[in-house]
Amino acid sequence: MTRQFNFSAGPAMLPTPVLEQARSELLDWHGSGASIMEVSHRGKDFIGVAERAEAALRRLMGISDDYAVLFLQGGATQHFAQLAMNLAGPQDHADYVVTGAWGEKAVREAAGYCKVRVAASSKDTAYTSIPDPSTWDLQEDAAYLHYTPNETIHGVEFHLVPASPHAPLIADMSSTILSRPVDVSRFGMIYAGAQKNIGPSGLVVVIIERSLLDRAAARRPELAAVLSYAAQAASESMLNTPPTFAWYLAGLVFDWLEAQGGLAAMGERNAAKAVALYQAIDGSGQFYRNPVDPECRSWMNVPFRLHDDALDRPFLAESQAAGLMALKGHRALGGMRASIYNAMPEEGVAALVSFMADFQRRNG
Ligand SMILES: *Cc1c(COP(=O)(O)O)cnc(C)c1O
């Protein structure tokens, strides 16, 4: 059996050494006589796994004690609504910067729980750009400013951290967390569904400033405990049964990242992978095309089209046969998309680049 280079946008490829370790421990975790997913989340074995995972994530991202780190459920989609429930009241305003499909969904889901304002949007460019931050219409009374650092479908990424002079910054980092170093102290809250760059689906990591938790608890005492970030923080994400296996596997991924040299090393590797792929696209004489402004092209998700849509089918069939899987683009955009998260090795991108050149020679 050989594992293919897997370009899936999510659930995405995981590092092979992580899966091998999980397999070797699956039936009998560290001589305990049971799998780690078969034991109590309140027992010392799982508590140890959970604490080590959190400590590793704190080291990797440089997260200070001013922040709580939560391991929750519901997908990033649930948190689109849940963050509004926690951080704004029904009468409060919140500012949103929309640079793609996920930002649109974040707006739609929050709108039932606070007064959402779109401070800037790049919809008029079909989400191929990022509006200049100096033009953002940020309001003084905003409860927070929300943005999507990497738009997974449109392949648009912020290469800077924006700021509001008025409100804490909230980032949906689902598809870019851990891909490079980031200064956590500039954020009020970071959240990410796990299935792109952390581990299996079913887990959401929330990193939130403790001062925001206190305000949220005071503002929304009626909120169900399971939906309250403050209550979750007070119980160390163990208010009810957490997604134990996903949490364990995330911990293995964090260990793997530290062994790779941490986020600085990953950032260099991810930049090199992205440069190689965009060069292949831009150097193809319009045989392949990526429409995104080069200033804000994603390091993680690279959508591209072939010059003739009729070639999509053979491209997908032949790439699959060449060991390159899941290159089909999102249904909203068509064409192709190569997701090249942390677990995608440089050899995987090199294999794709060489397949693309060969395919063009045969069909150009
Ligand atoms: C995948 C993704 C989501 C949705 O995640 P779910 O876990 O399916 O809810 C939200 N935001 C971004 C940026 C994503 O890439």
PDB file of N, CA, C and O in Angstrom, residues 61-126:
ATOM      1  N   MET A  61       2.992  28.208  19.435  1.00  0.00           N
ATOM      2  CA  MET A  61       2.438  29.501  19.020  1.00  0.00           C
ATOM      3  C   MET A  61       2.848  30.642  19.948  1.00  0.00           C
ATOM      4  O   MET A  61       2.487  31.786  19.689  1.00  0.00           O
ATOM      5  N   GLY A  62       3.583  30.321  21.018  1.00  0.00           N
ATOM      6  CA  GLY A  62       3.957  31.369  21.963  1.00  0.00           C
ATOM      7  C   GLY A  62       2.750  31.992  22.635  1.00  0.00           C
ATOM      8  O   GLY A  62       2.615  33.217  22.704  1.00  0.00           O
ATOM      9  N   ILE A  63       1.839  31.141  23.131  1.00  0.00           N
ATOM     10  CA  ILE A  63       0.596  31.634  23.743  1.00  0.00           C
ATOM     11  C   ILE A  63       0.836  31.885  25.228  1.00  0.00           C
ATOM     12  O   ILE A  63       1.213  30.975  25.959  1.00  0.00           O
ATOM     13  N   SER A  64       0.600  33.120  25.669  1.00  0.00           N
ATOM     14  CA  SER A  64       0.873  33.464  27.070  1.00  0.00           C
ATOM     15  C   SER A  64      -0.282  33.031  27.970  1.00  0.00           C
ATOM     16  O   SER A  64      -1.358  32.660  27.497  1.00  0.00           O
ATOM     17  N   ASP A  65      -0.051  33.152  29.280  1.00  0.00           N
ATOM     18  CA  ASP A  65      -1.086  32.779  30.257  1.00  0.00           C
ATOM     19  C   ASP A  65      -2.263  33.754  30.248  1.00  0.00           C
ATOM     20  O   ASP A  65      -3.277  33.496  30.896  1.00  0.00           O
ATOM     21  N   ASP A  66      -2.125  34.862  29.520  1.00  0.00           N
ATOM     22  CA  ASP A  66      -3.266  35.770  29.392  1.00  0.00           C
ATOM     23  C   ASP A  66      -4.368  35.172  28.529  1.00  0.00           C
ATOM     24  O   ASP A  66      -5.449  35.760  28.416  1.00  0.00           O
ATOM     25  N   TYR A  67      -4.073  34.051  27.897  1.00  0.00           N
ATOM     26  CA  TYR A  67      -5.042  33.417  26.994  1.00  0.00           C
ATOM     27  C   TYR A  67      -5.443  32.041  27.519  1.00  0.00           C
ATOM     28  O   TYR A  67      -4.600  31.302  28.043  1.00  0.00           O
ATOM     29  N   ALA A  68      -6.723  31.716  27.362  1.00  0.00           N
ATOM     30  CA  ALA A  68      -7.190  30.346  27.581  1.00  0.00           C
ATOM     31  C   ALA A  68      -7.122  29.611  26.246  1.00  0.00           C
ATOM     32  O   ALA A  68      -7.323  30.214  25.187  1.00  0.00           O
ATOM     33  N   VAL A  69      -6.800  28.326  26.302  1.00  0.00           N
ATOM     34  CA  VAL A  69      -6.810  27.486  25.102  1.00  0.00           C
ATOM     35  C   VAL A  69      -7.889  26.429  25.313  1.00  0.00           C
ATOM     36  O   VAL A  69      -7.832  25.660  26.284  1.00  0.00           O
ATOM     37  N   LEU A  70      -8.878  26.411  24.435  1.00  0.00           N
ATOM     38  CA  LEU A  70     -10.016  25.494  24.585  1.00  0.00           C
ATOM     39  C   LEU A  70     -10.012  24.469  23.458  1.00  0.00           C
ATOM     40  O   LEU A  70      -9.686  24.793  22.309  1.00  0.00           O
ATOM     41  N   PHE A  71     -10.392  23.243  23.788  1.00  0.00           N
ATOM     42  CA  PHE A  71     -10.523  22.172  22.793  1.00  0.00           C
ATOM     43  C   PHE A  71     -12.000  21.789  22.738  1.00  0.00           C
ATOM     44  O   PHE A  71     -12.492  21.063  23.598  1.00  0.00           O
ATOM     45  N   LEU A  72     -12.704  22.312  21.729  1.00  0.00           N
ATOM     46  CA  LEU A  72     -14.166  22.227  21.693  1.00  0.00           C
ATOM     47  C   LEU A  72     -14.649  21.470  20.462  1.00  0.00           C
ATOM     48  O   LEU A  72     -13.857  20.952  19.681  1.00  0.00           O
ATOM     49  N   GLN A  73     -15.972  21.454  20.319  1.00  0.00           N
ATOM     50  CA  GLN A  73     -16.586  20.742  19.194  1.00  0.00           C
ATOM     51  C   GLN A  73     -17.422  21.713  18.355  1.00  0.00           C
ATOM     52  O   GLN A  73     -17.453  22.898  18.607  1.00  0.00           O
ATOM     53  N   GLY A  74     -18.103  21.189  17.365  1.00  0.00           N
ATOM     54  CA  GLY A  74     -19.061  21.984  16.598  1.00  0.00           C
ATOM     55  C   GLY A  74     -18.536  22.517  15.278  1.00  0.00           C
ATOM     56  O   GLY A  74     -19.296  23.089  14.503  1.00  0.00           O
ATOM     57  N   GLY A  75     -17.261  22.318  14.999  1.00  0.00           N
ATOM     58  CA  GLY A  75     -16.715  22.847  13.753  1.00  0.00           C
ATOM     59  C   GLY A  75     -16.582  24.359  13.826  1.00  0.00           C
ATOM     60  O   GLY A  75     -17.192  25.015  14.689  1.00  0.00           O
ATOM     61  N   ALA A  76     -15.801  24.905  12.935  1.00  0.00           N
ATOM     62  CA  ALA A  76     -15.675  26.368  12.877  1.00  0.00           C
ATOM     63  C   ALA A  76     -17.052  26.989  12.643  1.00  0.00           C
ATOM     64  O   ALA A  76     -17.354  28.066  13.156  1.00  0.00           O
ATOM     65  N   THR A  77     -17.906  26.280  11.923  1.00  0.00           N
ATOM     66  CA  THR A  77     -19.220  26.822  11.579  1.00  0.00           C
ATOM     67  C   THR A  77     -20.054  27.118  12.826  1.00  0.00           C
ATOM     68  O   THR A  77     -20.734  28.139  12.904  1.00  0.00           O
ATOM     69  N   GLN A  78     -20.026  26.223  13.806  1.00  0.00           N
ATOM     70  CA  GLN A  78     -20.782  26.498  15.034  1.00  0.00           C
ATOM     71  C   GLN A  78     -20.233  27.744  15.721  1.00  0.00           C
ATOM     72  O   GLN A  78     -20.983  28.539  16.288  1.00  0.00           O
ATOM     73  N   HIS A  79     -18.911  27.907  15.641  1.00  0.00           N
ATOM     74  CA  HIS A  79     -18.302  29.037  16.344  1.00  0.00           C
ATOM     75  C   HIS A  79     -18.553  30.366  15.644  1.00  0.00           C
ATOM     76  O   HIS A  79     -18.440  31.421  16.273  1.00  0.00           O
ATOM     77  N   PHE A  80     -18.924  30.331  14.356  1.00  0.00           N
ATOM     78  CA  PHE A  80     -19.369  31.575  13.708  1.00  0.00           C
ATOM     79  C   PHE A  80     -20.489  32.198  14.544  1.00  0.00           C
ATOM     80  O   PHE A  80     -20.515  33.410  14.760  1.00  0.00           O
ATOM     81  N   ALA A  81     -21.429  31.360  15.002  1.00  0.00           N
ATOM     82  CA  ALA A  81     -22.542  31.855  15.816  1.00  0.00           C
ATOM     83  C   ALA A  81     -22.135  31.988  17.280  1.00  0.00           C
ATOM     84  O   ALA A  81     -22.458  32.974  17.949  1.00  0.00           O
ATOM     85  N   GLN A  82     -21.401  30.981  17.767  1.00  0.00           N
ATOM     86  CA  GLN A  82     -21.086  30.933  19.196  1.00  0.00           C
ATOM     87  C   GLN A  82     -20.220  32.119  19.620  1.00  0.00           C
ATOM     88  O   GLN A  82     -20.373  32.643  20.728  1.00  0.00           O
ATOM     89  N   LEU A  83     -19.305  32.546  18.781  1.00  0.00           N
ATOM     90  CA  LEU A  83     -18.446  33.672  19.173  1.00  0.00           C
ATOM     91  C   LEU A  83     -19.279  34.945  19.300  1.00  0.00           C
ATOM     92  O   LEU A  83     -19.038  35.783  20.177  1.00  0.00           O
ATOM     93  N   ALA A  84     -20.285  35.075  18.433  1.00  0.00           N
ATOM     94  CA  ALA A  84     -21.153  36.250  18.542  1.00  0.00           C
ATOM     95  C   ALA A  84     -21.985  36.179  19.820  1.00  0.00           C
ATOM     96  O   ALA A  84     -22.171  37.186  20.508  1.00  0.00           O
ATOM     97  N   MET A  85     -22.464  34.972  20.158  1.00  0.00           N
ATOM     98  CA  MET A  85     -23.233  34.805  21.409  1.00  0.00           C
ATOM     99  C   MET A  85     -22.397  35.209  22.615  1.00  0.00           C
ATOM    100  O   MET A  85     -22.901  35.777  23.577  1.00  0.00           O
ATOM    101  N   ASN A  86     -21.118  34.877  22.590  1.00  0.00           N
ATOM    102  CA  ASN A  86     -20.248  35.115  23.737  1.00  0.00           C
ATOM    103  C   ASN A  86     -19.732  36.547  23.805  1.00  0.00           C
ATOM    104  O   ASN A  86     -19.563  37.086  24.888  1.00  0.00           O
ATOM    105  N   LEU A  87     -19.430  37.124  22.642  1.00  0.00           N
ATOM    106  CA  LEU A  87     -18.645  38.357  22.654  1.00  0.00           C
ATOM    107  C   LEU A  87     -19.459  39.599  22.301  1.00  0.00           C
ATOM    108  O   LEU A  87     -18.920  40.705  22.303  1.00  0.00           O
ATOM    109  N   ALA A  88     -20.738  39.401  21.995  1.00  0.00           N
ATOM    110  CA  ALA A  88     -21.586  40.559  21.707  1.00  0.00           C
ATOM    111  C   ALA A  88     -22.982  40.277  22.243  1.00  0.00           C
ATOM    112  O   ALA A  88     -23.384  39.119  22.336  1.00  0.00           O
ATOM    113  N   GLY A  89     -23.703  41.322  22.582  1.00  0.00           N
ATOM    114  CA  GLY A  89     -25.111  41.165  22.942  1.00  0.00           C
ATOM    115  C   GLY A  89     -25.963  41.417  21.712  1.00  0.00           C
ATOM    116  O   GLY A  89     -25.454  41.895  20.691  1.00  0.00           O
ATOM    117  N   PRO A  90     -27.272  41.146  21.786  1.00  0.00           N
ATOM    118  CA  PRO A  90     -28.147  41.334  20.618  1.00  0.00           C
ATOM    119  C   PRO A  90     -28.156  42.779  20.115  1.00  0.00           C
ATOM    120  O   PRO A  90     -28.394  43.019  18.936  1.00  0.00           O
ATOM    121  N   GLN A  91     -27.866  43.727  20.993  1.00  0.00           N
ATOM    122  CA  GLN A  91     -27.882  45.145  20.584  1.00  0.00           C
ATOM    123  C   GLN A  91     -26.500  45.645  20.167  1.00  0.00           C
ATOM    124  O   GLN A  91     -26.353  46.790  19.747  1.00  0.00           O
ATOM    125  N   ASP A  92     -25.476  44.811  20.334  1.00  0.00           N
ATOM    126  CA  ASP A  92     -24.110  45.260  20.026  1.00  0.00           C
ATOM    127  C   ASP A  92     -23.808  45.127  18.536  1.00  0.00           C
ATOM    128  O   ASP A  92     -24.347  44.257  17.851  1.00  0.00           O
ATOM    129  N   HIS A  93     -22.898  45.971  18.073  1.00  0.00           N
ATOM    130  CA  HIS A  93     -22.417  45.880  16.699  1.00  0.00           C
ATOM    131  C   HIS A  93     -21.095  45.106  16.653  1.00  0.00           C
ATOM    132  O   HIS A  93     -20.305  45.156  17.578  1.00  0.00           O
ATOM    133  N   ALA A  94     -20.898  44.396  15.559  1.00  0.00           N
ATOM    134  CA  ALA A  94     -19.611  43.748  15.329  1.00  0.00           C
ATOM    135  C   ALA A  94     -19.206  44.011  13.881  1.00  0.00           C
ATOM    136  O   ALA A  94     -20.035  43.973  12.977  1.00  0.00           O
ATOM    137  N   ASP A  95     -17.917  44.294  13.678  1.00  0.00           N
ATOM    138  CA  ASP A  95     -17.398  44.575  12.334  1.00  0.00           C
ATOM    139  C   ASP A  95     -16.838  43.305  11.703  1.00  0.00           C
ATOM    140  O   ASP A  95     -16.132  42.532  12.366  1.00  0.00           O
ATOM    141  N   TYR A  96     -17.126  43.119  10.423  1.00  0.00           N
ATOM    142  CA  TYR A  96     -16.617  41.956   9.682  1.00  0.00           C
ATOM    143  C   TYR A  96     -15.922  42.417   8.406  1.00  0.00           C
ATOM    144  O   TYR A  96     -16.447  43.277   7.686  1.00  0.00           O
ATOM    145  N   VAL A  97     -14.765  41.828   8.136  1.00  0.00           N
ATOM    146  CA  VAL A  97     -14.102  42.017   6.848  1.00  0.00           C
ATOM    147  C   VAL A  97     -14.261  40.718   6.074  1.00  0.00           C
ATOM    148  O   VAL A  97     -13.892  39.645   6.562  1.00  0.00           O
ATOM    149  N   VAL A  98     -14.850  40.825   4.888  1.00  0.00           N
ATOM    150  CA  VAL A  98     -15.234  39.636   4.132  1.00  0.00           C
ATOM    151  C   VAL A  98     -14.358  39.536   2.882  1.00  0.00           C
ATOM    152  O   VAL A  98     -14.399  40.411   2.015  1.00  0.00           O
ATOM    153  N   THR A  99     -13.576  38.468   2.815  1.00  0.00           N
ATOM    154  CA  THR A  99     -12.666  38.289   1.666  1.00  0.00           C
ATOM    155  C   THR A  99     -12.874  36.933   0.997  1.00  0.00           C
ATOM    156  O   THR A  99     -12.001  36.459   0.278  1.00  0.00           O
ATOM    157  N   GLY A 100     -14.048  36.313   1.232  1.00  0.00           N
ATOM    158  CA  GLY A 100     -14.310  35.040   0.580  1.00  0.00           C
ATOM    159  C   GLY A 100     -15.527  34.358   1.176  1.00  0.00           C
ATOM    160  O   GLY A 100     -16.264  34.933   1.999  1.00  0.00           O
ATOM    161  N   ALA A 101     -15.733  33.112   0.763  1.00  0.00           N
ATOM    162  CA  ALA A 101     -16.953  32.379   1.108  1.00  0.00           C
ATOM    163  C   ALA A 101     -17.075  32.126   2.608  1.00  0.00           C
ATOM    164  O   ALA A 101     -18.183  32.161   3.155  1.00  0.00           O
ATOM    165  N   TRP A 102     -15.953  31.874   3.295  1.00  0.00           N
ATOM    166  CA  TRP A 102     -16.060  31.593   4.728  1.00  0.00           C
ATOM    167  C   TRP A 102     -16.389  32.846   5.511  1.00  0.00           C
ATOM    168  O   TRP A 102     -17.158  32.810   6.478  1.00  0.00           O
ATOM    169  N   GLY A 103     -15.857  33.975   5.095  1.00  0.00           N
ATOM    170  CA  GLY A 103     -16.222  35.243   5.736  1.00  0.00           C
ATOM    171  C   GLY A 103     -17.704  35.542   5.560  1.00  0.00           C
ATOM    172  O   GLY A 103     -18.370  36.022   6.486  1.00  0.00           O
ATOM    173  N   GLU A 104     -18.238  35.227   4.358  1.00  0.00           N
ATOM    174  CA  GLU A 104     -19.678  35.414   4.133  1.00  0.00           C
ATOM    175  C   GLU A 104     -20.489  34.574   5.109  1.00  0.00           C
ATOM    176  O   GLU A 104     -21.483  35.024   5.665  1.00  0.00           O
ATOM    177  N   LYS A 105     -20.059  33.313   5.290  1.00  0.00           N
ATOM    178  CA  LYS A 105     -20.802  32.438   6.209  1.00  0.00           C
ATOM    179  C   LYS A 105     -20.690  32.923   7.643  1.00  0.00           C
ATOM    180  O   LYS A 105     -21.655  32.846   8.414  1.00  0.00           O
ATOM    181  N   ALA A 106     -19.513  33.428   7.999  1.00  0.00           N
ATOM    182  CA  ALA A 106     -19.335  33.939   9.368  1.00  0.00           C
ATOM    183  C   ALA A 106     -20.314  35.078   9.628  1.00  0.00           C
ATOM    184  O   ALA A 106     -20.921  35.164  10.706  1.00  0.00           O
ATOM    185  N   VAL A 107     -20.494  35.942   8.646  1.00  0.00           N
ATOM    186  CA  VAL A 107     -21.444  37.056   8.758  1.00  0.00           C
ATOM    187  C   VAL A 107     -22.866  36.527   8.928  1.00  0.00           C
ATOM    188  O   VAL A 107     -23.615  36.939   9.820  1.00  0.00           O
ATOM    189  N   ARG A 108     -23.229  35.581   8.059  1.00  0.00           N
ATOM    190  CA  ARG A 108     -24.597  35.067   8.060  1.00  0.00           C
ATOM    191  C   ARG A 108     -24.936  34.414   9.409  1.00  0.00           C
ATOM    192  O   ARG A 108     -26.018  34.599   9.958  1.00  0.00           O
ATOM    193  N   GLU A 109     -24.016  33.641   9.947  1.00  0.00           N
ATOM    194  CA  GLU A 109     -24.296  32.903  11.183  1.00  0.00           C
ATOM    195  C   GLU A 109     -24.309  33.814  12.408  1.00  0.00           C
ATOM    196  O   GLU A 109     -25.026  33.543  13.376  1.00  0.00           O
ATOM    197  N   ALA A 110     -23.483  34.857  12.392  1.00  0.00           N
ATOM    198  CA  ALA A 110     -23.435  35.766  13.549  1.00  0.00           C
ATOM    199  C   ALA A 110     -24.639  36.700  13.566  1.00  0.00           C
ATOM    200  O   ALA A 110     -25.022  37.205  14.623  1.00  0.00           O
ATOM    201  N   ALA A 111     -25.244  36.912  12.398  1.00  0.00           N
ATOM    202  CA  ALA A 111     -26.268  37.950  12.275  1.00  0.00           C
ATOM    203  C   ALA A 111     -27.480  37.693  13.167  1.00  0.00           C
ATOM    204  O   ALA A 111     -28.205  38.622  13.499  1.00  0.00           O
ATOM    205  N   GLY A 112     -27.696  36.448  13.585  1.00  0.00           N
ATOM    206  CA  GLY A 112     -28.817  36.160  14.471  1.00  0.00           C
ATOM    207  C   GLY A 112     -28.546  36.550  15.912  1.00  0.00           C
ATOM    208  O   GLY A 112     -29.468  36.534  16.736  1.00  0.00           O
ATOM    209  N   TYR A 113     -27.313  36.896  16.248  1.00  0.00           N
ATOM    210  CA  TYR A 113     -26.948  37.097  17.661  1.00  0.00           C
ATOM    211  C   TYR A 113     -26.377  38.470  17.969  1.00  0.00           C
ATOM    212  O   TYR A 113     -26.153  38.810  19.120  1.00  0.00           O
ATOM    213  N   CYS A 114     -26.067  39.240  16.929  1.00  0.00           N
ATOM    214  CA  CYS A 114     -25.615  40.612  17.172  1.00  0.00           C
ATOM    215  C   CYS A 114     -25.879  41.401  15.886  1.00  0.00           C
ATOM    216  O   CYS A 114     -26.355  40.844  14.905  1.00  0.00           O
ATOM    217  N   LYS A 115     -25.561  42.687  15.915  1.00  0.00           N
ATOM    218  CA  LYS A 115     -25.768  43.516  14.711  1.00  0.00           C
ATOM    219  C   LYS A 115     -24.464  43.524  13.907  1.00  0.00           C
ATOM    220  O   LYS A 115     -23.497  44.175  14.294  1.00  0.00           O
ATOM    221  N   VAL A 116     -24.484  42.774  12.830  1.00  0.00           N
ATOM    222  CA  VAL A 116     -23.277  42.611  12.020  1.00  0.00           C
ATOM    223  C   VAL A 116     -23.140  43.760  11.032  1.00  0.00           C
ATOM    224  O   VAL A 116     -24.116  44.150  10.396  1.00  0.00           O
ATOM    225  N   ARG A 117     -21.928  44.301  10.933  1.00  0.00           N
ATOM    226  CA  ARG A 117     -21.648  45.318   9.910  1.00  0.00           C
ATOM    227  C   ARG A 117     -20.481  44.849   9.058  1.00  0.00           C
ATOM    228  O   ARG A 117     -19.463  44.419   9.608  1.00  0.00           O
ATOM    229  N   VAL A 118     -20.621  44.926   7.753  1.00  0.00           N
ATOM    230  CA  VAL A 118     -19.500  44.569   6.886  1.00  0.00           C
ATOM    231  C   VAL A 118     -18.646  45.820   6.704  1.00  0.00           C
ATOM    232  O   VAL A 118     -19.047  46.778   6.046  1.00  0.00           O
ATOM    233  N   ALA A 119     -17.475  45.805   7.317  1.00  0.00           N
ATOM    234  CA  ALA A 119     -16.599  46.982   7.299  1.00  0.00           C
ATOM    235  C   ALA A 119     -15.829  47.077   5.993  1.00  0.00           C
ATOM    236  O   ALA A 119     -15.392  48.168   5.606  1.00  0.00           O
ATOM    237  N   ALA A 120     -15.659  45.943   5.326  1.00  0.00           N
ATOM    238  CA  ALA A 120     -14.977  45.915   4.025  1.00  0.00           C
ATOM    239  C   ALA A 120     -15.251  44.565   3.398  1.00  0.00           C
ATOM    240  O   ALA A 120     -15.426  43.573   4.101  1.00  0.00           O
ATOM    241  N   SER A 121     -15.296  44.558   2.061  1.00  0.00           N
ATOM    242  CA  SER A 121     -15.521  43.308   1.346  1.00  0.00           C
ATOM    243  C   SER A 121     -14.803  43.383   0.000  1.00  0.00           C
ATOM    244  O   SER A 121     -14.711  44.453  -0.598  1.00  0.00           O
ATOM    245  N   SER A 122     -14.314  42.254  -0.450  1.00  0.00           N
ATOM    246  CA  SER A 122     -13.689  42.225  -1.785  1.00  0.00           C
ATOM    247  C   SER A 122     -14.559  41.455  -2.769  1.00  0.00           C
ATOM    248  O   SER A 122     -14.080  40.937  -3.768  1.00  0.00           O
ATOM    249  N   LYS A 123     -15.867  41.403  -2.469  1.00  0.00           N
ATOM    250  CA  LYS A 123     -16.775  40.676  -3.349  1.00  0.00           C
ATOM    251  C   LYS A 123     -16.743  41.240  -4.774  1.00  0.00           C
ATOM    252  O   LYS A 123     -16.877  40.501  -5.751  1.00  0.00           O
ATOM    253  N   ASP A 124     -16.554  42.565  -4.885  1.00  0.00           N
ATOM    254  CA  ASP A 124     -16.563  43.182  -6.224  1.00  0.00           C
ATOM    255  C   ASP A 124     -15.375  42.730  -7.078  1.00  0.00           C
ATOM    256  O   ASP A 124     -15.361  42.958  -8.284  1.00  0.00           O
ATOM    257  N   THR A 125     -14.383  42.096  -6.487  1.00  0.00           N
ATOM    258  CA  THR A 125     -13.291  41.524  -7.287  1.00  0.00           C
ATOM    259  C   THR A 125     -13.423  40.001  -7.363  1.00  0.00           C
ATOM    260  O   THR A 125     -12.445  39.309  -7.643  1.00  0.00           O
ATOM    261  N   ALA A 126     -14.636  39.481  -7.080  1.00  0.00           N
ATOM    262  CA  ALA A 126     -14.866  38.032  -7.032  1.00  0.00           C
ATOM    263  C   ALA A 126     -13.904  37.367  -6.040  1.00  0.00           C
ATOM    264  O   ALA A 126     -13.463  36.240  -6.255  1.00  0.00           O
TER     265      ALA A 126
END
